Amino acid sequence: MAPTATTTTAAAEQQQQHPRKAVGLAAHDASGHLSPIRISRRNTGDDDVAVKVLYCGICHSDLHTIKNDWRNAIYPVVPGHEIAGVVTEVGKNVAGLAAGDRVGVGCMVNACRACESCQEGAENYCARVVLTYNSRDADGAVTRGGYSDLVVADARFVVRFPDSLPLDAGAPLLCAGATVYAPMRRHGLGAPGSHVGVIGLGGLGHVAVKFARAFGAAKVTVISTSPGKREEALERLGADAFVLSTDAAEMKAAVGTMHGIINTASAAASLHPYLALLKPHGKMILLGIPNKPLQVSAFALIGGGKTLAGSCMASISETQEMLDFAAEHGVAADVEVVGAGEVNKAMERLAKGDVRYRFVIDVGNTIKAD
C-alpha cells in the first residue's frame, strides 16, 4: 500500500526515471491544486499493455489524496483510477488484447500474485497490492494515474470495455461501479424479490441504485440526509422509495423492511438507526470511509442476527464481470465531462457535493503533449 508519510517531490522524482515521456495533471502539495506536469512511463514490457487515455473519472479519493487528507500523499500526485482508453501497443506475451481495443484500468495495477488472496483471484485484498496512483510498484517507482495521456500496465490488470458501453459514462464504473457491484453480488443484495436500501446518493450510490434495479430487486429505497435528493432518486434514477434519515417518522416506517443495505456514506454517524431498517438476518455492507470511528451497538446486530461487513474495490475478474453486466443491462454512470482546464473547479465542486454524479475528464482532447 502507499507509504504513511508525505514524501517530498524531489525524493519521489528520483524514483521516476522511465524512458517513455507523457504529460498529465499533478498536485504538488496539500493545496491540491492540479497543474500540467511532464512524467515518464516505462516502455511496454512483454506482459504490458500501453493505453492512450481518452477519459478518466474523478473519484472522491482523488480529492482526499491530493489534499493529503489520509497523510500518505507522495507528491507530485497524478491521480486517476477510472481510466478508459484504447490500446496502442501490447507486449509479446499478451493474449486477447490488441492495438485499437477499448480498455480500462481501475484501482490497482499490480499485486504479489503469490499470496492466498491473489491465488483466489482477490488481488484487491493482497497485502502488497499496488494502487494505480500514489503507490509504489515492484521497481520502487511511484505510480501515476489516469490524469495523463498515457498509461502502461500489466495486461492482467487491464479490462476490456464492451462495445456498447460508452467510454465516458463507463469510466466511473471502474471504481464506483466495481466497488458497489462486487459486494452486492457477493452478499446477494438485489436478488430477485428483495428489498435493497442504498445509503447516500453520490458517485457510488447512484450506480448502486442502477445495479440493484438491474439485478431484479423488487424494491430499491434511497436513504439520505438531503431532502433535495428525493426527486432525483425517484424520478431520475428510478428508485421505488426515498427515506429522509433525519425524519423520525420516515425512518420508523421503514424499520425492519430491508433485506440488505449498501452504505456508501462517509459520515461518522451512529449506525444503529440504519441497522434497524434491516429485516432479521439482513446485511449492511460498508463502502464509505469515515474520518472517525463508527458507532455500532452490539445489540443492533445480535438482536436480529444481522451482518455488518465491509468491502474494498473489486477483483479484476469482478470488474470485468461488472462491465459485461453493465453493458448487457444498460447501466452507466451519470457524468459531467470536463476539460483539463476545468479540473480544479470540478474538485472544488466535488468537495461541496455539487456534481450529478461523477466528473469525467476528457483526457484525449484536453491533455496533450506540446
PDB file of C-alpha atoms in Angstrom, residues 18-270:
ATOM      1  CA  HIS A  18      11.243   5.628 -17.024  1.00  0.00           C
ATOM      2  CA  PRO A  19      12.156   6.183 -20.687  1.00  0.00           C
ATOM      3  CA  ARG A  20       8.750   6.967 -22.210  1.00  0.00           C
ATOM      4  CA  LYS A  21       7.541  10.541 -21.869  1.00  0.00           C
ATOM      5  CA  ALA A  22       3.970  11.544 -21.030  1.00  0.00           C
ATOM      6  CA  VAL A  23       2.052  14.574 -19.803  1.00  0.00           C
ATOM      7  CA  GLY A  24      -0.569  14.913 -17.138  1.00  0.00           C
ATOM      8  CA  LEU A  25      -2.006  16.916 -14.273  1.00  0.00           C
ATOM      9  CA  ALA A  26      -0.434  16.773 -10.825  1.00  0.00           C
ATOM     10  CA  ALA A  27      -0.852  18.172  -7.348  1.00  0.00           C
ATOM     11  CA  HIS A  28       2.459  19.279  -5.845  1.00  0.00           C
ATOM     12  CA  ASP A  29       1.365  19.968  -2.280  1.00  0.00           C
ATOM     13  CA  ALA A  30      -1.590  19.746   0.088  1.00  0.00           C
ATOM     14  CA  SER A  31      -3.322  22.682  -1.555  1.00  0.00           C
ATOM     15  CA  GLY A  32      -4.457  20.065  -4.052  1.00  0.00           C
ATOM     16  CA  HIS A  33      -4.100  22.454  -6.972  1.00  0.00           C
ATOM     17  CA  LEU A  34      -3.574  20.488 -10.190  1.00  0.00           C
ATOM     18  CA  SER A  35      -1.229  21.801 -12.870  1.00  0.00           C
ATOM     19  CA  PRO A  36       0.418  20.368 -16.002  1.00  0.00           C
ATOM     20  CA  ILE A  37       3.394  18.080 -15.494  1.00  0.00           C
ATOM     21  CA  ARG A  38       5.735  16.021 -17.632  1.00  0.00           C
ATOM     22  CA  ILE A  39       6.101  12.471 -16.363  1.00  0.00           C
ATOM     23  CA  SER A  40       7.681   9.248 -17.545  1.00  0.00           C
ATOM     24  CA  ARG A  41       6.234   5.821 -18.211  1.00  0.00           C
ATOM     25  CA  ARG A  42       8.051   2.535 -18.653  1.00  0.00           C
ATOM     26  CA  ASN A  43       8.410   1.033 -22.098  1.00  0.00           C
ATOM     27  CA  THR A  44       5.863  -1.633 -22.948  1.00  0.00           C
ATOM     28  CA  GLY A  45       7.172  -4.849 -21.422  1.00  0.00           C
ATOM     29  CA  ASP A  46       6.479  -8.376 -22.595  1.00  0.00           C
ATOM     30  CA  ASP A  47       3.407  -8.605 -20.334  1.00  0.00           C
ATOM     31  CA  ASP A  48       2.308  -4.988 -20.634  1.00  0.00           C
ATOM     32  CA  VAL A  49      -0.326  -3.002 -22.450  1.00  0.00           C
ATOM     33  CA  ALA A  50       0.145   0.657 -23.415  1.00  0.00           C
ATOM     34  CA  VAL A  51      -3.083   2.660 -23.349  1.00  0.00           C
ATOM     35  CA  LYS A  52      -3.882   6.046 -24.834  1.00  0.00           C
ATOM     36  CA  VAL A  53      -6.124   7.578 -22.180  1.00  0.00           C
ATOM     37  CA  LEU A  54      -9.308   9.121 -23.523  1.00  0.00           C
ATOM     38  CA  TYR A  55     -11.334   9.615 -20.328  1.00  0.00           C
ATOM     39  CA  CYS A  56     -10.673   9.435 -16.607  1.00  0.00           C
ATOM     40  CA  GLY A  57     -13.272   9.720 -13.877  1.00  0.00           C
ATOM     41  CA  ILE A  58     -12.711  11.917 -10.838  1.00  0.00           C
ATOM     42  CA  CYS A  59     -13.185   9.841  -7.693  1.00  0.00           C
ATOM     43  CA  HIS A  60     -13.616  11.369  -4.244  1.00  0.00           C
ATOM     44  CA  SER A  61     -10.481   9.502  -3.193  1.00  0.00           C
ATOM     45  CA  ASP A  62      -8.588  11.596  -5.760  1.00  0.00           C
ATOM     46  CA  LEU A  63      -9.622  14.680  -3.818  1.00  0.00           C
ATOM     47  CA  HIS A  64      -8.627  13.125  -0.481  1.00  0.00           C
ATOM     48  CA  THR A  65      -5.237  12.132  -1.875  1.00  0.00           C
ATOM     49  CA  ILE A  66      -4.243  15.415  -3.498  1.00  0.00           C
ATOM     50  CA  LYS A  67      -5.247  17.218  -0.283  1.00  0.00           C
ATOM     51  CA  ASN A  68      -3.228  14.686   1.746  1.00  0.00           C
ATOM     52  CA  ASP A  69      -6.259  14.029   3.938  1.00  0.00           C
ATOM     53  CA  TRP A  70      -5.027  10.488   4.575  1.00  0.00           C
ATOM     54  CA  ARG A  71      -1.445  11.623   5.251  1.00  0.00           C
ATOM     55  CA  ASN A  72       0.004   9.374   2.571  1.00  0.00           C
ATOM     56  CA  ALA A  73       0.482  11.642  -0.457  1.00  0.00           C
ATOM     57  CA  ILE A  74       3.649  11.137  -2.486  1.00  0.00           C
ATOM     58  CA  TYR A  75       3.974  14.439  -4.304  1.00  0.00           C
ATOM     59  CA  PRO A  76       3.709  15.165  -7.116  1.00  0.00           C
ATOM     60  CA  VAL A  77       0.475  13.171  -7.248  1.00  0.00           C
ATOM     61  CA  VAL A  78      -1.018  12.366 -10.647  1.00  0.00           C
ATOM     62  CA  PRO A  79      -4.436  10.993  -9.648  1.00  0.00           C
ATOM     63  CA  GLY A  80      -6.943   8.893 -11.521  1.00  0.00           C
ATOM     64  CA  HIS A  81      -8.054   5.259 -11.297  1.00  0.00           C
ATOM     65  CA  GLU A  82     -11.098   5.297 -13.554  1.00  0.00           C
ATOM     66  CA  ILE A  83      -9.149   5.138 -16.797  1.00  0.00           C
ATOM     67  CA  ALA A  84     -10.751   4.419 -20.167  1.00  0.00           C
ATOM     68  CA  GLY A  85      -8.948   4.457 -23.478  1.00  0.00           C
ATOM     69  CA  VAL A  86      -7.607   2.452 -26.386  1.00  0.00           C
ATOM     70  CA  VAL A  87      -4.677   0.075 -26.645  1.00  0.00           C
ATOM     71  CA  THR A  88      -1.721   1.402 -28.638  1.00  0.00           C
ATOM     72  CA  GLU A  89       0.773  -1.410 -28.047  1.00  0.00           C
ATOM     73  CA  VAL A  90       0.934  -4.844 -26.416  1.00  0.00           C
ATOM     74  CA  GLY A  91       3.856  -6.937 -25.217  1.00  0.00           C
ATOM     75  CA  LYS A  92       4.770 -10.202 -26.900  1.00  0.00           C
ATOM     76  CA  ASN A  93       3.268 -12.333 -24.113  1.00  0.00           C
ATOM     77  CA  VAL A  94      -0.097 -10.567 -24.124  1.00  0.00           C
ATOM     78  CA  ALA A  95      -3.021 -12.565 -25.486  1.00  0.00           C
ATOM     79  CA  GLY A  96      -6.585 -11.373 -26.000  1.00  0.00           C
ATOM     80  CA  LEU A  97      -5.765  -7.682 -26.427  1.00  0.00           C
ATOM     81  CA  ALA A  98      -4.545  -5.818 -29.481  1.00  0.00           C
ATOM     82  CA  ALA A  99      -3.926  -2.275 -30.675  1.00  0.00           C
ATOM     83  CA  GLY A 100      -7.214  -0.427 -31.083  1.00  0.00           C
ATOM     84  CA  ASP A 101      -9.102  -2.352 -28.382  1.00  0.00           C
ATOM     85  CA  ARG A 102     -11.202  -0.320 -25.934  1.00  0.00           C
ATOM     86  CA  VAL A 103      -9.953  -0.989 -22.418  1.00  0.00           C
ATOM     87  CA  GLY A 104      -9.972   0.246 -18.852  1.00  0.00           C
ATOM     88  CA  VAL A 105      -7.589   0.395 -15.912  1.00  0.00           C
ATOM     89  CA  GLY A 106      -9.125   0.609 -12.464  1.00  0.00           C
ATOM     90  CA  CYS A 107      -7.879   0.947  -8.909  1.00  0.00           C
ATOM     91  CA  MET A 108      -4.841  -1.350  -8.998  1.00  0.00           C
ATOM     92  CA  VAL A 109      -2.021  -2.184 -11.384  1.00  0.00           C
ATOM     93  CA  ASN A 110      -0.079  -4.917  -9.610  1.00  0.00           C
ATOM     94  CA  ALA A 111      -0.086  -7.365  -6.693  1.00  0.00           C
ATOM     95  CA  CYS A 112       2.237 -10.010  -5.298  1.00  0.00           C
ATOM     96  CA  ARG A 113       0.435 -12.755  -7.296  1.00  0.00           C
ATOM     97  CA  ALA A 114       1.569 -15.383  -4.761  1.00  0.00           C
ATOM     98  CA  CYS A 115      -0.474 -14.866  -1.585  1.00  0.00           C
ATOM     99  CA  GLU A 116      -3.727 -16.616  -0.768  1.00  0.00           C
ATOM    100  CA  SER A 117      -5.809 -13.626  -1.868  1.00  0.00           C
ATOM    101  CA  CYS A 118      -4.052 -13.437  -5.230  1.00  0.00           C
ATOM    102  CA  GLN A 119      -4.318 -17.180  -5.771  1.00  0.00           C
ATOM    103  CA  GLU A 120      -8.052 -16.962  -5.088  1.00  0.00           C
ATOM    104  CA  GLY A 121      -8.472 -14.141  -7.604  1.00  0.00           C
ATOM    105  CA  ALA A 122      -8.954 -11.468  -4.946  1.00  0.00           C
ATOM    106  CA  GLU A 123      -5.998  -9.243  -5.788  1.00  0.00           C
ATOM    107  CA  ASN A 124      -7.741  -6.276  -4.215  1.00  0.00           C
ATOM    108  CA  TYR A 125      -7.085  -7.847  -0.796  1.00  0.00           C
ATOM    109  CA  CYS A 126      -3.417  -8.602  -1.412  1.00  0.00           C
ATOM    110  CA  ALA A 127      -1.276  -7.040   1.338  1.00  0.00           C
ATOM    111  CA  ARG A 128       1.135  -5.868  -1.363  1.00  0.00           C
ATOM    112  CA  VAL A 129      -1.397  -4.556  -3.857  1.00  0.00           C
ATOM    113  CA  VAL A 130      -0.052  -1.687  -5.974  1.00  0.00           C
ATOM    114  CA  LEU A 131      -2.584   1.056  -6.454  1.00  0.00           C
ATOM    115  CA  THR A 132      -2.901   2.853  -9.774  1.00  0.00           C
ATOM    116  CA  TYR A 133      -1.523   6.076  -8.344  1.00  0.00           C
ATOM    117  CA  ASN A 134       0.241   7.283  -5.194  1.00  0.00           C
ATOM    118  CA  SER A 135       1.672   3.833  -4.577  1.00  0.00           C
ATOM    119  CA  ARG A 136       4.995   2.106  -5.211  1.00  0.00           C
ATOM    120  CA  ASP A 137       5.387  -0.556  -7.843  1.00  0.00           C
ATOM    121  CA  ALA A 138       7.738  -3.526  -7.611  1.00  0.00           C
ATOM    122  CA  ASP A 139      10.595  -1.485  -9.108  1.00  0.00           C
ATOM    123  CA  GLY A 140      10.163   1.231  -6.484  1.00  0.00           C
ATOM    124  CA  ALA A 141       8.678   3.753  -8.912  1.00  0.00           C
ATOM    125  CA  VAL A 142       5.759   5.859  -7.738  1.00  0.00           C
ATOM    126  CA  THR A 143       2.632   5.050  -9.714  1.00  0.00           C
ATOM    127  CA  ARG A 144       0.942   7.831 -11.677  1.00  0.00           C
ATOM    128  CA  GLY A 145      -2.726   7.703 -12.547  1.00  0.00           C
ATOM    129  CA  GLY A 146      -5.011   8.474 -15.418  1.00  0.00           C
ATOM    130  CA  TYR A 147      -4.973  12.255 -15.344  1.00  0.00           C
ATOM    131  CA  SER A 148      -2.404  11.771 -18.114  1.00  0.00           C
ATOM    132  CA  ASP A 149      -2.299  10.992 -21.804  1.00  0.00           C
ATOM    133  CA  LEU A 150      -0.679   7.569 -21.479  1.00  0.00           C
ATOM    134  CA  VAL A 151      -0.567   4.642 -19.068  1.00  0.00           C
ATOM    135  CA  VAL A 152       1.363   1.380 -19.261  1.00  0.00           C
ATOM    136  CA  ALA A 153       0.038  -1.512 -17.179  1.00  0.00           C
ATOM    137  CA  ASP A 154       0.426  -5.244 -16.832  1.00  0.00           C
ATOM    138  CA  ALA A 155      -2.208  -6.878 -19.030  1.00  0.00           C
ATOM    139  CA  ARG A 156      -3.516  -8.848 -16.056  1.00  0.00           C
ATOM    140  CA  PHE A 157      -4.798  -5.576 -14.609  1.00  0.00           C
ATOM    141  CA  VAL A 158      -6.398  -4.282 -17.790  1.00  0.00           C
ATOM    142  CA  VAL A 159     -10.080  -4.964 -18.539  1.00  0.00           C
ATOM    143  CA  ARG A 160     -11.909  -4.907 -21.841  1.00  0.00           C
ATOM    144  CA  PHE A 161     -14.720  -2.417 -22.486  1.00  0.00           C
ATOM    145  CA  PRO A 162     -17.752  -3.930 -24.223  1.00  0.00           C
ATOM    146  CA  ASP A 163     -18.511  -2.160 -27.497  1.00  0.00           C
ATOM    147  CA  SER A 164     -21.926  -0.965 -26.336  1.00  0.00           C
ATOM    148  CA  LEU A 165     -20.594   0.760 -23.204  1.00  0.00           C
ATOM    149  CA  PRO A 166     -19.561   4.416 -23.763  1.00  0.00           C
ATOM    150  CA  LEU A 167     -16.073   5.164 -22.524  1.00  0.00           C
ATOM    151  CA  ASP A 168     -17.017   8.456 -20.852  1.00  0.00           C
ATOM    152  CA  ALA A 169     -20.024   7.142 -18.911  1.00  0.00           C
ATOM    153  CA  GLY A 170     -18.290   3.808 -18.399  1.00  0.00           C
ATOM    154  CA  ALA A 171     -15.055   5.138 -16.916  1.00  0.00           C
ATOM    155  CA  PRO A 172     -16.517   5.712 -13.400  1.00  0.00           C
ATOM    156  CA  LEU A 173     -17.650   2.096 -13.319  1.00  0.00           C
ATOM    157  CA  LEU A 174     -14.004   1.069 -12.969  1.00  0.00           C
ATOM    158  CA  CYS A 175     -14.068   2.304  -9.364  1.00  0.00           C
ATOM    159  CA  ALA A 176     -17.569   3.383  -8.340  1.00  0.00           C
ATOM    160  CA  GLY A 177     -19.294   0.649 -10.318  1.00  0.00           C
ATOM    161  CA  ALA A 178     -16.958  -2.169  -9.333  1.00  0.00           C
ATOM    162  CA  THR A 179     -16.939  -1.077  -5.688  1.00  0.00           C
ATOM    163  CA  VAL A 180     -20.713  -1.448  -5.371  1.00  0.00           C
ATOM    164  CA  TYR A 181     -21.207  -4.330  -7.804  1.00  0.00           C
ATOM    165  CA  ALA A 182     -18.787  -6.774  -6.180  1.00  0.00           C
ATOM    166  CA  PRO A 183     -20.222  -6.757  -2.630  1.00  0.00           C
ATOM    167  CA  MET A 184     -23.805  -6.611  -3.878  1.00  0.00           C
ATOM    168  CA  ARG A 185     -23.189  -9.776  -5.896  1.00  0.00           C
ATOM    169  CA  ARG A 186     -21.144 -11.436  -3.157  1.00  0.00           C
ATOM    170  CA  HIS A 187     -23.744 -10.837  -0.449  1.00  0.00           C
ATOM    171  CA  GLY A 188     -26.836 -11.265  -2.590  1.00  0.00           C
ATOM    172  CA  LEU A 189     -28.023  -7.672  -2.295  1.00  0.00           C
ATOM    173  CA  GLY A 190     -30.505  -7.029  -5.053  1.00  0.00           C
ATOM    174  CA  ALA A 191     -31.543 -10.645  -5.541  1.00  0.00           C
ATOM    175  CA  PRO A 192     -34.922 -11.000  -7.261  1.00  0.00           C
ATOM    176  CA  GLY A 193     -37.722 -10.284  -4.821  1.00  0.00           C
ATOM    177  CA  SER A 194     -35.509  -8.486  -2.321  1.00  0.00           C
ATOM    178  CA  HIS A 195     -35.725  -5.001  -0.860  1.00  0.00           C
ATOM    179  CA  VAL A 196     -32.424  -3.104  -1.016  1.00  0.00           C
ATOM    180  CA  GLY A 197     -31.548   0.132   0.723  1.00  0.00           C
ATOM    181  CA  VAL A 198     -28.844   2.489  -0.562  1.00  0.00           C
ATOM    182  CA  ILE A 199     -27.408   4.976   1.912  1.00  0.00           C
ATOM    183  CA  GLY A 200     -26.006   8.026   0.140  1.00  0.00           C
ATOM    184  CA  LEU A 201     -26.790   9.199  -3.367  1.00  0.00           C
ATOM    185  CA  GLY A 202     -23.457  10.219  -4.807  1.00  0.00           C
ATOM    186  CA  GLY A 203     -20.960   8.664  -7.204  1.00  0.00           C
ATOM    187  CA  LEU A 204     -21.264   5.191  -5.672  1.00  0.00           C
ATOM    188  CA  GLY A 205     -24.865   5.413  -4.511  1.00  0.00           C
ATOM    189  CA  HIS A 206     -26.414   6.345  -7.841  1.00  0.00           C
ATOM    190  CA  VAL A 207     -24.704   3.393  -9.532  1.00  0.00           C
ATOM    191  CA  ALA A 208     -25.789   1.081  -6.701  1.00  0.00           C
ATOM    192  CA  VAL A 209     -29.406   2.040  -7.374  1.00  0.00           C
ATOM    193  CA  LYS A 210     -28.973   1.182 -11.047  1.00  0.00           C
ATOM    194  CA  PHE A 211     -27.333  -2.165 -10.343  1.00  0.00           C
ATOM    195  CA  ALA A 212     -29.969  -3.125  -7.769  1.00  0.00           C
ATOM    196  CA  ARG A 213     -32.673  -2.485 -10.366  1.00  0.00           C
ATOM    197  CA  ALA A 214     -30.740  -4.475 -12.970  1.00  0.00           C
ATOM    198  CA  PHE A 215     -30.280  -7.392 -10.555  1.00  0.00           C
ATOM    199  CA  GLY A 216     -34.057  -7.641 -10.249  1.00  0.00           C
ATOM    200  CA  ALA A 217     -34.646  -6.285  -6.756  1.00  0.00           C
ATOM    201  CA  ALA A 218     -38.333  -5.950  -6.002  1.00  0.00           C
ATOM    202  CA  LYS A 219     -37.798  -2.639  -4.245  1.00  0.00           C
ATOM    203  CA  VAL A 220     -34.954  -0.137  -4.055  1.00  0.00           C
ATOM    204  CA  THR A 221     -35.006   2.571  -1.383  1.00  0.00           C
ATOM    205  CA  VAL A 222     -32.604   5.502  -1.215  1.00  0.00           C
ATOM    206  CA  ILE A 223     -31.760   6.716   2.294  1.00  0.00           C
ATOM    207  CA  SER A 224     -30.303  10.204   2.516  1.00  0.00           C
ATOM    208  CA  THR A 225     -29.862  13.191   4.814  1.00  0.00           C
ATOM    209  CA  SER A 226     -30.629  15.521   1.900  1.00  0.00           C
ATOM    210  CA  PRO A 227     -34.301  16.200   1.164  1.00  0.00           C
ATOM    211  CA  GLY A 228     -33.298  17.562  -2.237  1.00  0.00           C
ATOM    212  CA  LYS A 229     -32.260  14.077  -3.289  1.00  0.00           C
ATOM    213  CA  ARG A 230     -35.836  12.740  -3.103  1.00  0.00           C
ATOM    214  CA  GLU A 231     -36.883  13.793  -6.593  1.00  0.00           C
ATOM    215  CA  GLU A 232     -33.541  12.739  -8.075  1.00  0.00           C
ATOM    216  CA  ALA A 233     -33.805   9.285  -6.537  1.00  0.00           C
ATOM    217  CA  LEU A 234     -37.388   8.665  -7.577  1.00  0.00           C
ATOM    218  CA  GLU A 235     -37.630  10.479 -10.909  1.00  0.00           C
ATOM    219  CA  ARG A 236     -34.120  10.465 -12.330  1.00  0.00           C
ATOM    220  CA  LEU A 237     -32.729   7.156 -11.069  1.00  0.00           C
ATOM    221  CA  GLY A 238     -35.891   5.093 -10.771  1.00  0.00           C
ATOM    222  CA  ALA A 239     -35.745   4.202  -7.077  1.00  0.00           C
ATOM    223  CA  ASP A 240     -39.022   2.923  -5.643  1.00  0.00           C
ATOM    224  CA  ALA A 241     -38.863   4.834  -2.382  1.00  0.00           C
ATOM    225  CA  PHE A 242     -36.931   7.515  -0.536  1.00  0.00           C
ATOM    226  CA  VAL A 243     -36.334   7.805   3.197  1.00  0.00           C
ATOM    227  CA  LEU A 244     -35.105  11.049   4.700  1.00  0.00           C
ATOM    228  CA  SER A 245     -32.886   9.808   7.524  1.00  0.00           C
ATOM    229  CA  THR A 246     -33.405  12.998   9.570  1.00  0.00           C
ATOM    230  CA  ASP A 247     -37.169  12.437   9.563  1.00  0.00           C
ATOM    231  CA  ALA A 248     -38.048  10.212  12.525  1.00  0.00           C
ATOM    232  CA  ALA A 249     -41.437   9.251  11.100  1.00  0.00           C
ATOM    233  CA  GLU A 250     -39.999   8.143   7.756  1.00  0.00           C
ATOM    234  CA  MET A 251     -37.263   6.140   9.456  1.00  0.00           C
ATOM    235  CA  LYS A 252     -39.743   4.475  11.797  1.00  0.00           C
ATOM    236  CA  ALA A 253     -41.961   3.458   8.895  1.00  0.00           C
ATOM    237  CA  ALA A 254     -39.004   1.723   7.233  1.00  0.00           C
ATOM    238  CA  VAL A 255     -37.851  -0.272  10.285  1.00  0.00           C
ATOM    239  CA  GLY A 256     -37.438  -3.978   9.585  1.00  0.00           C
ATOM    240  CA  THR A 257     -38.278  -3.762   5.876  1.00  0.00           C
ATOM    241  CA  MET A 258     -34.951  -4.269   4.062  1.00  0.00           C
ATOM    242  CA  HIS A 259     -33.071  -7.448   3.223  1.00  0.00           C
ATOM    243  CA  GLY A 260     -29.847  -5.566   2.661  1.00  0.00           C
ATOM    244  CA  ILE A 261     -28.300  -2.096   2.703  1.00  0.00           C
ATOM    245  CA  ILE A 262     -25.318  -0.843   0.742  1.00  0.00           C
ATOM    246  CA  ASN A 263     -23.822   2.015   2.756  1.00  0.00           C
ATOM    247  CA  THR A 264     -21.858   4.463   0.609  1.00  0.00           C
ATOM    248  CA  ALA A 265     -21.840   7.348   3.106  1.00  0.00           C
ATOM    249  CA  SER A 266     -18.616   8.606   4.652  1.00  0.00           C
ATOM    250  CA  ALA A 267     -20.161  10.363   7.640  1.00  0.00           C
ATOM    251  CA  ALA A 268     -19.185   9.074  11.065  1.00  0.00           C
ATOM    252  CA  ALA A 269     -22.782   8.755  12.256  1.00  0.00           C
ATOM    253  CA  SER A 270     -24.292   6.108  14.502  1.00  0.00           C
TER     254      SER A 270
END
